[in-house]
Coordinates of C-alpha atoms (C1' of nucleotides) in Angstrom, one line a residue:
Chain A
M26 CA 120.1 65.6 66.0
S27 CA 117.5 63.6 64.1
L28 CA 117.5 66.2 61.4
D29 CA 120.9 65.1 60.2
Y30 CA 119.7 61.6 59.9
I31 CA 116.5 62.5 58.2
L32 CA 118.6 64.4 55.7
L33 CA 120.8 61.3 55.1
G34 CA 117.7 59.3 54.7
L35 CA 116.0 61.6 52.2
L36 CA 119.2 62.1 50.2
R37 CA 119.4 58.5 49.3
E38 CA 117.8 60.0 46.2
P39 CA 119.7 63.1 45.1
A40 CA 118.0 66.4 45.8
S41 CA 118.7 70.1 46.4
G42 CA 118.0 72.0 49.6
Y43 CA 115.0 73.5 47.9
D44 CA 113.7 70.2 46.8
L45 CA 114.0 68.9 50.3
K46 CA 112.1 71.8 51.7
A47 CA 109.2 70.8 49.6
V48 CA 109.4 67.2 50.8
F49 CA 109.5 68.4 54.4
D50 CA 106.5 70.5 53.9
E51 CA 104.6 67.9 52.1
R52 CA 105.3 64.7 54.0
I53 CA 107.9 65.0 56.8
H54 CA 106.6 68.0 58.7
Y55 CA 104.0 65.8 60.4
F56 CA 106.7 64.4 62.6
W57 CA 109.7 66.7 61.9
P58 CA 109.3 70.3 60.5
A59 CA 112.4 72.0 59.1
E60 CA 113.3 75.4 57.7
L61 CA 115.6 76.0 54.7
S62 CA 117.8 78.1 56.9
Q63 CA 118.5 75.0 58.9
V64 CA 118.7 72.6 56.0
Y65 CA 121.4 74.4 54.0
P66 CA 124.0 74.6 56.7
A67 CA 123.2 71.1 57.9
M68 CA 123.8 69.7 54.4
Q69 CA 127.1 71.5 54.2
R70 CA 128.2 70.1 57.6
L71 CA 127.3 66.6 56.5
E72 CA 129.3 67.1 53.3
D73 CA 132.3 68.3 55.4
K74 CA 132.0 65.1 57.4
G75 CA 131.9 63.0 54.2
L76 CA 128.4 61.7 54.7
L77 CA 127.0 63.6 51.7
R78 CA 128.4 64.6 48.4
S79 CA 127.2 67.4 46.2
R80 CA 127.5 68.5 42.6
E81 CA 126.4 71.6 40.7
A82 CA 123.3 70.5 38.7
P83 CA 122.3 71.9 35.3
A84 CA 119.3 74.0 36.1
K85 CA 116.4 73.9 33.8
R86 CA 114.2 76.9 34.6
G87 CA 116.0 78.7 37.3
P88 CA 119.4 79.6 38.8
R89 CA 122.2 77.1 39.6
R90 CA 121.3 74.3 42.0
R91 CA 123.5 72.3 44.2
V92 CA 122.3 68.7 44.4
Y93 CA 123.3 66.5 47.4
Q94 CA 123.4 62.8 47.8
T95 CA 124.2 60.4 50.6
T96 CA 127.6 58.7 50.4
A97 CA 128.4 55.1 51.4
A98 CA 129.7 56.5 54.8
G99 CA 126.4 58.4 55.1
H100 CA 124.4 55.2 54.6
R101 CA 126.4 53.5 57.3
V102 CA 125.8 56.3 59.8
L103 CA 122.1 56.2 58.9
R104 CA 121.9 52.5 59.4
Q105 CA 123.6 52.7 62.7
W106 CA 121.1 55.3 63.9
L107 CA 118.2 53.3 62.7
D108 CA 119.5 50.3 64.6
E109 CA 119.4 52.0 68.0
S110 CA 116.5 51.4 70.3
P111 CA 113.5 53.6 70.2
E112 CA 113.0 56.5 72.6
L113 CA 109.9 58.4 73.3
G114 CA 111.8 61.7 73.7
D115 CA 110.6 64.9 75.3
E116 CA 107.4 66.0 73.7
R117 CA 106.3 69.6 74.4
I118 CA 102.6 69.7 74.1
G119 CA 101.6 73.3 74.5
F120 CA 97.8 72.8 74.2
L121 CA 97.9 70.4 77.2
A122 CA 99.8 72.9 79.3
K123 CA 97.0 75.3 78.8
V124 CA 94.3 72.8 79.7
Y125 CA 96.3 71.9 82.8
L126 CA 96.2 75.5 84.0
M127 CA 92.9 76.6 82.6
D128 CA 91.0 76.5 85.9
E129 CA 92.6 79.9 86.4
L130 CA 90.0 81.3 84.0
R131 CA 87.3 80.2 86.4
D132 CA 84.9 80.0 83.4
L133 CA 84.1 76.5 82.1
S134 CA 82.5 78.0 78.9
K135 CA 86.1 79.2 78.0
T136 CA 87.4 75.7 78.5
R137 CA 84.5 74.4 76.4
Q138 CA 85.3 76.9 73.6
Y139 CA 89.0 75.9 73.8
F140 CA 88.1 72.2 73.3
R141 CA 85.7 73.0 70.4
E142 CA 88.4 74.8 68.6
L143 CA 90.9 72.1 69.3
R144 CA 88.5 69.5 68.0
E145 CA 88.1 71.4 64.8
I146 CA 91.9 71.7 64.3
C147 CA 92.5 68.0 64.8
A148 CA 89.5 66.9 62.7
T149 CA 90.8 69.0 59.9
R150 CA 94.3 67.5 60.0
L151 CA 92.7 64.0 60.3
E152 CA 90.8 64.6 57.1
E153 CA 94.1 65.7 55.5
L154 CA 95.7 62.4 56.4
Q155 CA 92.7 60.4 55.4
A156 CA 92.8 62.1 52.0
I157 CA 96.4 61.0 51.6
E158 CA 95.4 57.5 52.4
R159 CA 92.5 57.6 49.9
G160 CA 95.0 58.8 47.3
W161 CA 97.2 55.9 47.9
A162 CA 94.3 53.5 47.8
A163 CA 93.0 55.0 44.6
Q164 CA 96.3 54.5 42.6
D165 CA 97.1 51.1 44.0
P166 CA 94.3 48.5 43.8
H167 CA 95.5 46.2 46.6
Y168 CA 96.6 49.2 48.7
P169 CA 97.6 48.2 52.2
D170 CA 99.2 45.1 50.8
A171 CA 102.0 44.4 48.4
L172 CA 103.8 47.6 49.1
S173 CA 107.4 48.2 48.4
A174 CA 109.6 48.1 51.5
R175 CA 109.9 51.9 51.3
M176 CA 106.2 52.5 51.1
F177 CA 105.4 49.8 53.7
H178 CA 107.4 51.7 56.3
V179 CA 105.9 55.0 55.2
S180 CA 102.5 53.5 55.6
L181 CA 103.3 52.5 59.2
T182 CA 103.9 56.2 60.0
L183 CA 100.8 57.3 58.2
R184 CA 98.7 54.9 60.3
K185 CA 100.2 56.4 63.4
G186 CA 99.1 59.8 62.4
L187 CA 95.6 58.5 61.5
S188 CA 95.1 56.7 64.8
S189 CA 96.6 59.5 66.9
L190 CA 94.4 62.1 65.4
A191 CA 91.3 60.0 65.6
T192 CA 92.0 59.4 69.3
H193 CA 92.7 63.1 69.8
V194 CA 89.3 64.0 68.3
K195 CA 87.6 61.4 70.6
W196 CA 89.4 62.9 73.6
C197 CA 88.1 66.3 72.7
D198 CA 84.6 64.9 72.4
E199 CA 84.8 63.1 75.7
S200 CA 86.2 66.3 77.4
L201 CA 83.3 68.3 75.9
R202 CA 80.8 65.9 77.4
R203 CA 82.4 66.1 80.8
I204 CA 82.6 69.9 80.6
E205 CA 79.0 70.2 79.6
A206 CA 77.9 67.8 82.4
R207 CA 79.8 69.9 84.8
M208 CA 78.3 73.1 83.5
G209 CA 74.9 71.7 84.0
K210 CA 75.6 70.8 87.6
E211 CA 77.0 74.3 88.2
R212 CA 73.8 75.9 87.0
S213 CA 71.6 73.6 89.0
N214 CA 73.7 74.4 92.1
G215 CA 72.4 77.9 92.0
R216 CA 75.6 79.4 90.7
T217 CA 74.8 81.9 87.9
I218 CA 77.1 82.5 85.0
P219 CA 80.5 83.7 86.3
R220 CA 81.0 87.4 86.3
H221 CA 84.5 87.1 84.9
T222 CA 82.9 87.1 81.5
L223 CA 83.2 90.9 81.7
D224 CA 86.8 90.3 80.4
S225 CA 85.5 89.2 77.1
H226 CA 85.2 92.6 75.6
R227 CA 87.0 93.8 72.5
G228 CA 85.8 90.7 70.6
G229 CA 88.0 87.9 69.4
H230 CA 91.4 88.8 70.6
H231 CA 93.0 85.6 69.6
R232 CA 96.7 85.5 69.0
T233 CA 97.3 89.2 69.4
D234 CA 99.0 91.4 71.9
R235 CA 101.3 88.9 73.4
V236 CA 102.4 90.3 76.7
L237 CA 105.3 87.9 77.4
D238 CA 106.9 88.5 74.0
S239 CA 110.6 88.8 74.5
R240 CA 113.3 88.6 77.1
S241 CA 113.6 91.8 79.0
R242 CA 117.0 93.0 80.1
K243 CA 117.6 93.1 83.9
Q244 CA 115.8 95.9 85.6
G245 CA 114.2 97.0 82.4
R246 CA 110.9 98.6 83.3
P247 CA 108.1 96.3 82.3
A248 CA 106.1 99.1 80.8
A249 CA 108.8 100.3 78.4
R250 CA 107.3 98.9 75.2
Chain B
M2 CA 107.6 80.5 75.6
S3 CA 105.0 78.3 77.3
L4 CA 107.5 77.7 80.1
D5 CA 107.0 81.2 81.4
Y6 CA 103.3 80.7 81.5
I7 CA 103.6 77.3 83.1
L8 CA 105.7 78.9 85.8
L9 CA 103.1 81.6 86.3
G10 CA 100.5 78.9 86.7
L11 CA 102.4 76.7 89.1
L12 CA 103.5 79.7 91.2
R13 CA 99.9 80.5 92.1
E14 CA 101.1 78.6 95.1
P15 CA 104.4 79.8 96.4
A16 CA 107.4 77.6 95.7
S17 CA 111.1 77.6 95.2
G18 CA 112.9 76.6 92.0
Y19 CA 113.8 73.4 93.6
D20 CA 110.2 72.6 94.6
L21 CA 109.1 73.4 91.1
K22 CA 111.7 71.0 89.6
A23 CA 110.1 68.2 91.6
V24 CA 106.6 69.2 90.3
F25 CA 107.9 69.2 86.8
D26 CA 109.5 65.8 87.1
E27 CA 106.4 64.3 88.8
R28 CA 103.5 65.8 86.9
I29 CA 104.4 68.3 84.2
H30 CA 107.1 66.5 82.4
Y31 CA 104.5 64.5 80.5
F32 CA 103.8 67.5 78.4
W33 CA 106.5 70.0 79.3
P34 CA 109.9 68.9 80.7
A35 CA 112.1 71.5 82.3
E36 CA 115.6 71.7 83.8
L37 CA 116.5 73.7 86.9
S38 CA 119.1 75.6 84.9
Q39 CA 116.2 76.9 82.8
V40 CA 113.8 77.5 85.7
Y41 CA 116.0 79.7 87.8
P42 CA 116.8 82.3 85.2
A43 CA 113.2 82.2 84.0
M44 CA 111.9 83.0 87.4
Q45 CA 114.3 85.9 87.8
R46 CA 113.2 87.3 84.4
L47 CA 109.6 87.1 85.4
E48 CA 110.3 88.8 88.7
D49 CA 112.1 91.6 86.8
K50 CA 108.9 92.0 84.7
G51 CA 106.8 92.2 87.8
L52 CA 104.9 89.0 87.1
L53 CA 106.5 87.1 90.1
R54 CA 107.6 88.2 93.5
S55 CA 110.0 86.4 95.7
R56 CA 111.1 86.3 99.3
E57 CA 113.8 84.6 101.3
A58 CA 112.2 81.7 103.1
P59 CA 113.4 80.2 106.4
A60 CA 114.9 76.9 105.5
K61 CA 114.2 74.0 107.8
R62 CA 116.8 71.4 107.0
G63 CA 119.0 72.9 104.3
P64 CA 120.4 76.2 103.0
R65 CA 118.4 79.4 102.3
R66 CA 115.6 79.1 99.8
R67 CA 114.1 81.7 97.6
V68 CA 110.3 81.3 97.3
Y69 CA 108.5 82.8 94.3
Q70 CA 104.8 83.6 93.8
T71 CA 102.7 85.0 91.0
T72 CA 101.6 88.6 91.3
A73 CA 98.3 90.1 90.2
A74 CA 100.0 91.2 87.0
G75 CA 101.3 87.7 86.6
H76 CA 97.7 86.3 86.9
R77 CA 96.5 88.7 84.3
V78 CA 99.2 87.7 81.8
L79 CA 98.5 84.0 82.5
R80 CA 94.8 84.5 81.9
Q81 CA 95.5 86.3 78.7
W82 CA 97.6 83.4 77.4
L83 CA 95.0 80.9 78.5
D84 CA 92.3 82.8 76.6
E85 CA 94.1 82.4 73.3
S86 CA 93.0 79.8 70.7
P87 CA 94.7 76.4 70.8
E88 CA 97.5 75.5 68.4
L89 CA 98.8 72.1 67.7
G90 CA 102.4 73.4 67.4
D91 CA 105.3 71.6 65.9
E92 CA 105.8 68.2 67.4
R93 CA 109.1 66.5 66.7
I94 CA 108.5 62.8 66.9
G95 CA 111.9 61.1 66.6
F96 CA 110.6 57.5 66.8
L97 CA 108.4 58.1 63.7
A98 CA 111.3 59.6 61.8
K99 CA 113.1 56.3 62.3
V100 CA 110.2 54.2 61.2
Y101 CA 109.8 56.4 58.1
L102 CA 113.4 55.7 57.0
M103 CA 113.8 52.1 58.4
D104 CA 113.4 50.4 55.0
E105 CA 117.1 51.3 54.7
L106 CA 117.9 48.4 57.1
R107 CA 116.4 46.0 54.5
D108 CA 115.6 43.7 57.4
L109 CA 112.0 43.5 58.7
S110 CA 113.1 41.6 61.8
K111 CA 114.9 44.8 62.8
T112 CA 111.7 46.8 62.3
R113 CA 109.8 44.2 64.3
Q114 CA 112.3 44.4 67.1
Y115 CA 112.0 48.2 67.0
F116 CA 108.2 48.0 67.4
R117 CA 108.4 45.4 70.2
E118 CA 110.6 47.7 72.2
L119 CA 108.5 50.8 71.4
R120 CA 105.4 48.8 72.6
E121 CA 107.1 48.0 75.8
I122 CA 108.1 51.6 76.5
C123 CA 104.6 52.9 75.9
A124 CA 102.9 50.1 77.8
T125 CA 105.1 50.9 80.8
R126 CA 104.3 54.6 80.7
L127 CA 100.6 53.8 80.2
E128 CA 100.7 51.7 83.4
E129 CA 102.4 54.6 85.1
L130 CA 99.4 56.9 84.3
Q131 CA 96.9 54.2 85.1
A132 CA 98.5 54.0 88.5
I133 CA 98.1 57.7 89.0
E134 CA 94.4 57.5 88.1
R135 CA 93.9 54.5 90.4
G136 CA 95.5 56.6 93.2
W137 CA 93.0 59.4 92.6
A138 CA 90.1 57.0 92.5
A139 CA 91.3 55.3 95.8
Q140 CA 91.4 58.5 97.8
D141 CA 88.2 60.0 96.3
P142 CA 85.1 57.8 96.4
H143 CA 83.2 59.5 93.5
Y144 CA 86.4 60.1 91.6
P145 CA 85.8 61.3 88.1
D146 CA 82.9 63.4 89.4
A147 CA 82.7 66.2 92.0
L148 CA 86.3 67.4 91.4
S149 CA 87.5 70.8 92.2
A150 CA 87.9 73.1 89.2
R151 CA 91.7 72.6 89.5
M152 CA 91.5 68.8 89.6
F153 CA 88.9 68.7 86.9
H154 CA 91.2 70.4 84.4
V155 CA 94.1 68.3 85.5
S156 CA 92.0 65.2 85.0
L157 CA 91.3 66.3 81.5
T158 CA 95.0 66.2 80.7
L159 CA 95.5 62.9 82.4
R160 CA 92.7 61.4 80.2
K161 CA 94.6 62.7 77.2
G162 CA 97.8 60.9 78.3
L163 CA 95.8 57.7 79.0
S164 CA 94.0 57.7 75.6
S165 CA 97.1 58.7 73.6
L166 CA 99.2 55.9 75.1
A167 CA 96.6 53.3 74.8
T168 CA 96.3 54.2 71.1
H169 CA 100.0 54.2 70.8
V170 CA 100.2 50.6 72.1
K171 CA 97.4 49.6 69.7
W172 CA 99.3 51.1 66.8
C173 CA 102.4 49.1 67.8
D174 CA 100.3 45.9 67.9
E175 CA 98.7 46.6 64.5
S176 CA 102.1 47.4 63.1
L177 CA 103.6 44.2 64.5
R178 CA 100.7 42.2 62.9
R179 CA 101.4 43.8 59.5
I180 CA 105.2 43.3 59.8
E181 CA 104.7 39.6 60.7
A182 CA 102.3 39.1 57.9
R183 CA 104.8 40.6 55.5
M184 CA 107.6 38.5 56.9
G185 CA 105.6 35.4 56.3
K186 CA 105.0 36.4 52.7
E187 CA 108.7 37.2 52.2
R188 CA 109.6 33.7 53.4
S189 CA 107.0 31.9 51.2
N190 CA 108.2 33.9 48.2
G191 CA 111.5 31.9 48.4
R192 CA 113.5 34.7 49.9
T193 CA 115.6 33.4 52.8
I194 CA 116.5 35.4 55.9
P195 CA 118.3 38.6 54.7
R196 CA 122.1 38.4 54.8
H197 CA 122.4 41.8 56.4
T198 CA 121.9 40.1 59.7
L199 CA 125.7 39.7 59.5
D200 CA 125.8 43.3 60.9
S201 CA 124.3 42.1 64.1
H202 CA 127.6 41.1 65.7
R203 CA 129.0 42.7 68.9
G204 CA 125.6 42.1 70.7
G205 CA 123.3 44.8 72.0
H206 CA 124.9 48.0 70.8
H207 CA 122.0 50.2 71.9
R208 CA 122.6 53.9 72.5
T209 CA 126.3 53.7 72.2
D210 CA 129.0 55.1 69.9
R211 CA 126.9 57.8 68.3
V212 CA 128.7 58.7 65.0
L213 CA 127.0 62.0 64.4
D214 CA 127.8 63.3 67.9
S215 CA 128.8 67.0 67.5
R216 CA 129.2 69.6 64.9
S217 CA 132.5 69.4 63.2
R218 CA 134.4 72.5 62.3
K219 CA 134.7 73.1 58.5
Q220 CA 137.2 70.8 56.8
G221 CA 137.7 68.7 60.0
R222 CA 138.7 65.2 59.0
P223 CA 135.8 62.9 59.7
A224 CA 138.0 60.2 61.1
A225 CA 139.7 62.4 63.7
R226 CA 137.8 61.0 66.7
Chain C
dG20 C1' 134.2 62.7 107.5
dT21 C1' 131.9 61.7 103.7
dG22 C1' 128.0 60.6 101.0
dG23 C1' 123.6 62.2 99.9
dC24 C1' 120.0 65.3 99.5
dC25 C1' 118.7 70.3 99.7
dA26 C1' 119.5 74.5 97.2
dT27 C1' 120.9 78.1 93.8
dG28 C1' 122.9 79.4 90.2
dT29 C1' 126.4 80.3 85.7
dA30 C1' 128.5 79.0 81.1
dA31 C1' 128.8 76.8 77.0
dA32 C1' 126.9 74.3 73.5
dC33 C1' 123.3 72.7 70.7
dT34 C1' 118.9 73.2 68.0
dG35 C1' 115.7 75.7 65.9
dT36 C1' 113.1 80.0 64.2
dT37 C1' 112.6 84.6 62.0
dA38 C1' 114.3 88.0 59.4
dC39 C1' 117.1 89.5 56.0
dA40 C1' 120.0 89.6 51.5
dT41 C1' 120.6 88.2 46.8
dG42 C1' 119.7 87.1 42.3
dA43 C1' 117.9 84.3 38.1
dT44 C1' 114.1 82.8 35.3
dT45 C1' 109.5 82.5 33.8
dC46 C1' 104.8 84.0 33.4
dT47 C1' 101.4 87.7 32.8
Chain D
dA5 C1' 107.6 96.0 33.9
dG6 C1' 106.2 93.4 37.9
dA7 C1' 104.9 89.3 40.3
dA8 C1' 105.7 84.5 41.2
dT9 C1' 108.6 80.9 41.7
dC10 C1' 113.2 78.9 41.8
dA11 C1' 117.3 78.9 44.4
dT12 C1' 121.0 79.6 48.1
dG13 C1' 122.4 81.3 51.8
dT14 C1' 123.7 84.6 56.5
dA15 C1' 122.6 86.8 61.0
dA16 C1' 120.3 87.4 65.0
dC17 C1' 117.6 85.6 68.3
dA18 C1' 115.1 82.2 71.2
dG19 C1' 114.7 78.0 73.7
dT20 C1' 116.7 74.0 75.7
dT21 C1' 120.3 70.8 77.5
dT22 C1' 124.6 69.6 79.6
dA23 C1' 128.3 70.5 82.3
dC24 C1' 130.2 72.9 85.9
dA25 C1' 130.6 75.6 90.5
dT26 C1' 129.3 76.2 95.2
dG27 C1' 127.9 75.3 99.7
dG28 C1' 124.8 74.0 103.9
dC29 C1' 122.9 70.4 106.6
dC30 C1' 122.1 65.7 108.1
dA31 C1' 122.6 60.8 108.8
dC32 C1' 125.7 57.0 109.2

DNA sequence: GTGGCCATGTAAACTGTTACATGATTCT
DNA sequence: AGAATCATGTAACAGTTTACATGGCCAC
């Protein structure tokens, strides 16, 4: 349901669905991704409820655009939502689910490889956010201070991203240390490299050939693909 | 789709849907919550695909139970999933969405209150995880070392929760400092306490009277509640 | 006997993603 | 003429939550 409220918040300035999609992909997607196919119907619903109003906008360069904006009722609804207590909500963290079960592979070098890749992904995204912050600092001489109320709140969220990702990278590093220490112990305990590594043929089969790919009808033969 | 794989992982030891729900609520829900109404059909689907097998179990104290267990095919599918590269995935972080838009309230004391509550929630959950770790340390004299492969991987995920939540609390504290500094500046700039505080009548209306509560049919009058 | 926990499910609703359909304008 | 970008949507599917239905067994 947060999407509706985010829309009300973003449409305090008038914008089209298409405009909004750009905003989502640029700034919002870090905490709330959205697709156009979800945004358009949502805006229509909110207009039907009287929380948004829209008008046909003269289109320079392109076809007709419908521009939406939050109404007074929309502002009230938004403020009521903002005034509610925070909730952590249910986060689904797929990469942790994998780590939790990864003993199944019986091969710590696989776990190590997993953490190395994860570290890379997070470090890259961290740099992305650091670049944003540098940009802000560059065009505002007393950056973290003297911000508008709007930017102040936005900067609180940026800081969250920055600190979360930095910690994430540190966790990967700590994990890699533990994994390597453990691998060292395994070797010195006389265990040789696990034989399961035989499975690693047909090089680099990342993200291909999903087996569990769609719901099968009852009694459908599993092989029938 | 991760749910299916988590089920395959958990059912390396036989268990009923009901058992599994307890495991989810106790350990797994930190990174992947699940409801029974989702677990039961999922297990049936996985059995139809040949990845789980089930048997009727003699029920001491209660009605009949159906106990599931991962098959050899299920193990293969699980290992294939575990072998894929990590992905961050789309996280939806509702509490950040609110902070991002909270300038709308035009009342920093509301933002401060929000962060105080958020800090409390996270600190509580942090203590929860710390208690788990203390429990492990208590019943295992050389705790973080010499773990089974299973527990080693589980402990990697616990450490993630611990470090994430500690950082989260620190972010709340940093934010509270910034908010209070800014409130001080507002006061000294001659601005008095914002008048919007008039809205704060009818004390403590947390989590009540959601306005945007369900999709309205087209053209439904907004007032018709 | 009834309240609580054990146990298994179905149905409907909600939220979100992927794929598709359509067409204008601008740039090369 | 064709590709890229602007622009708006629909349809089908996938994943999850909430509400409901059912019933056994056990303790008080």
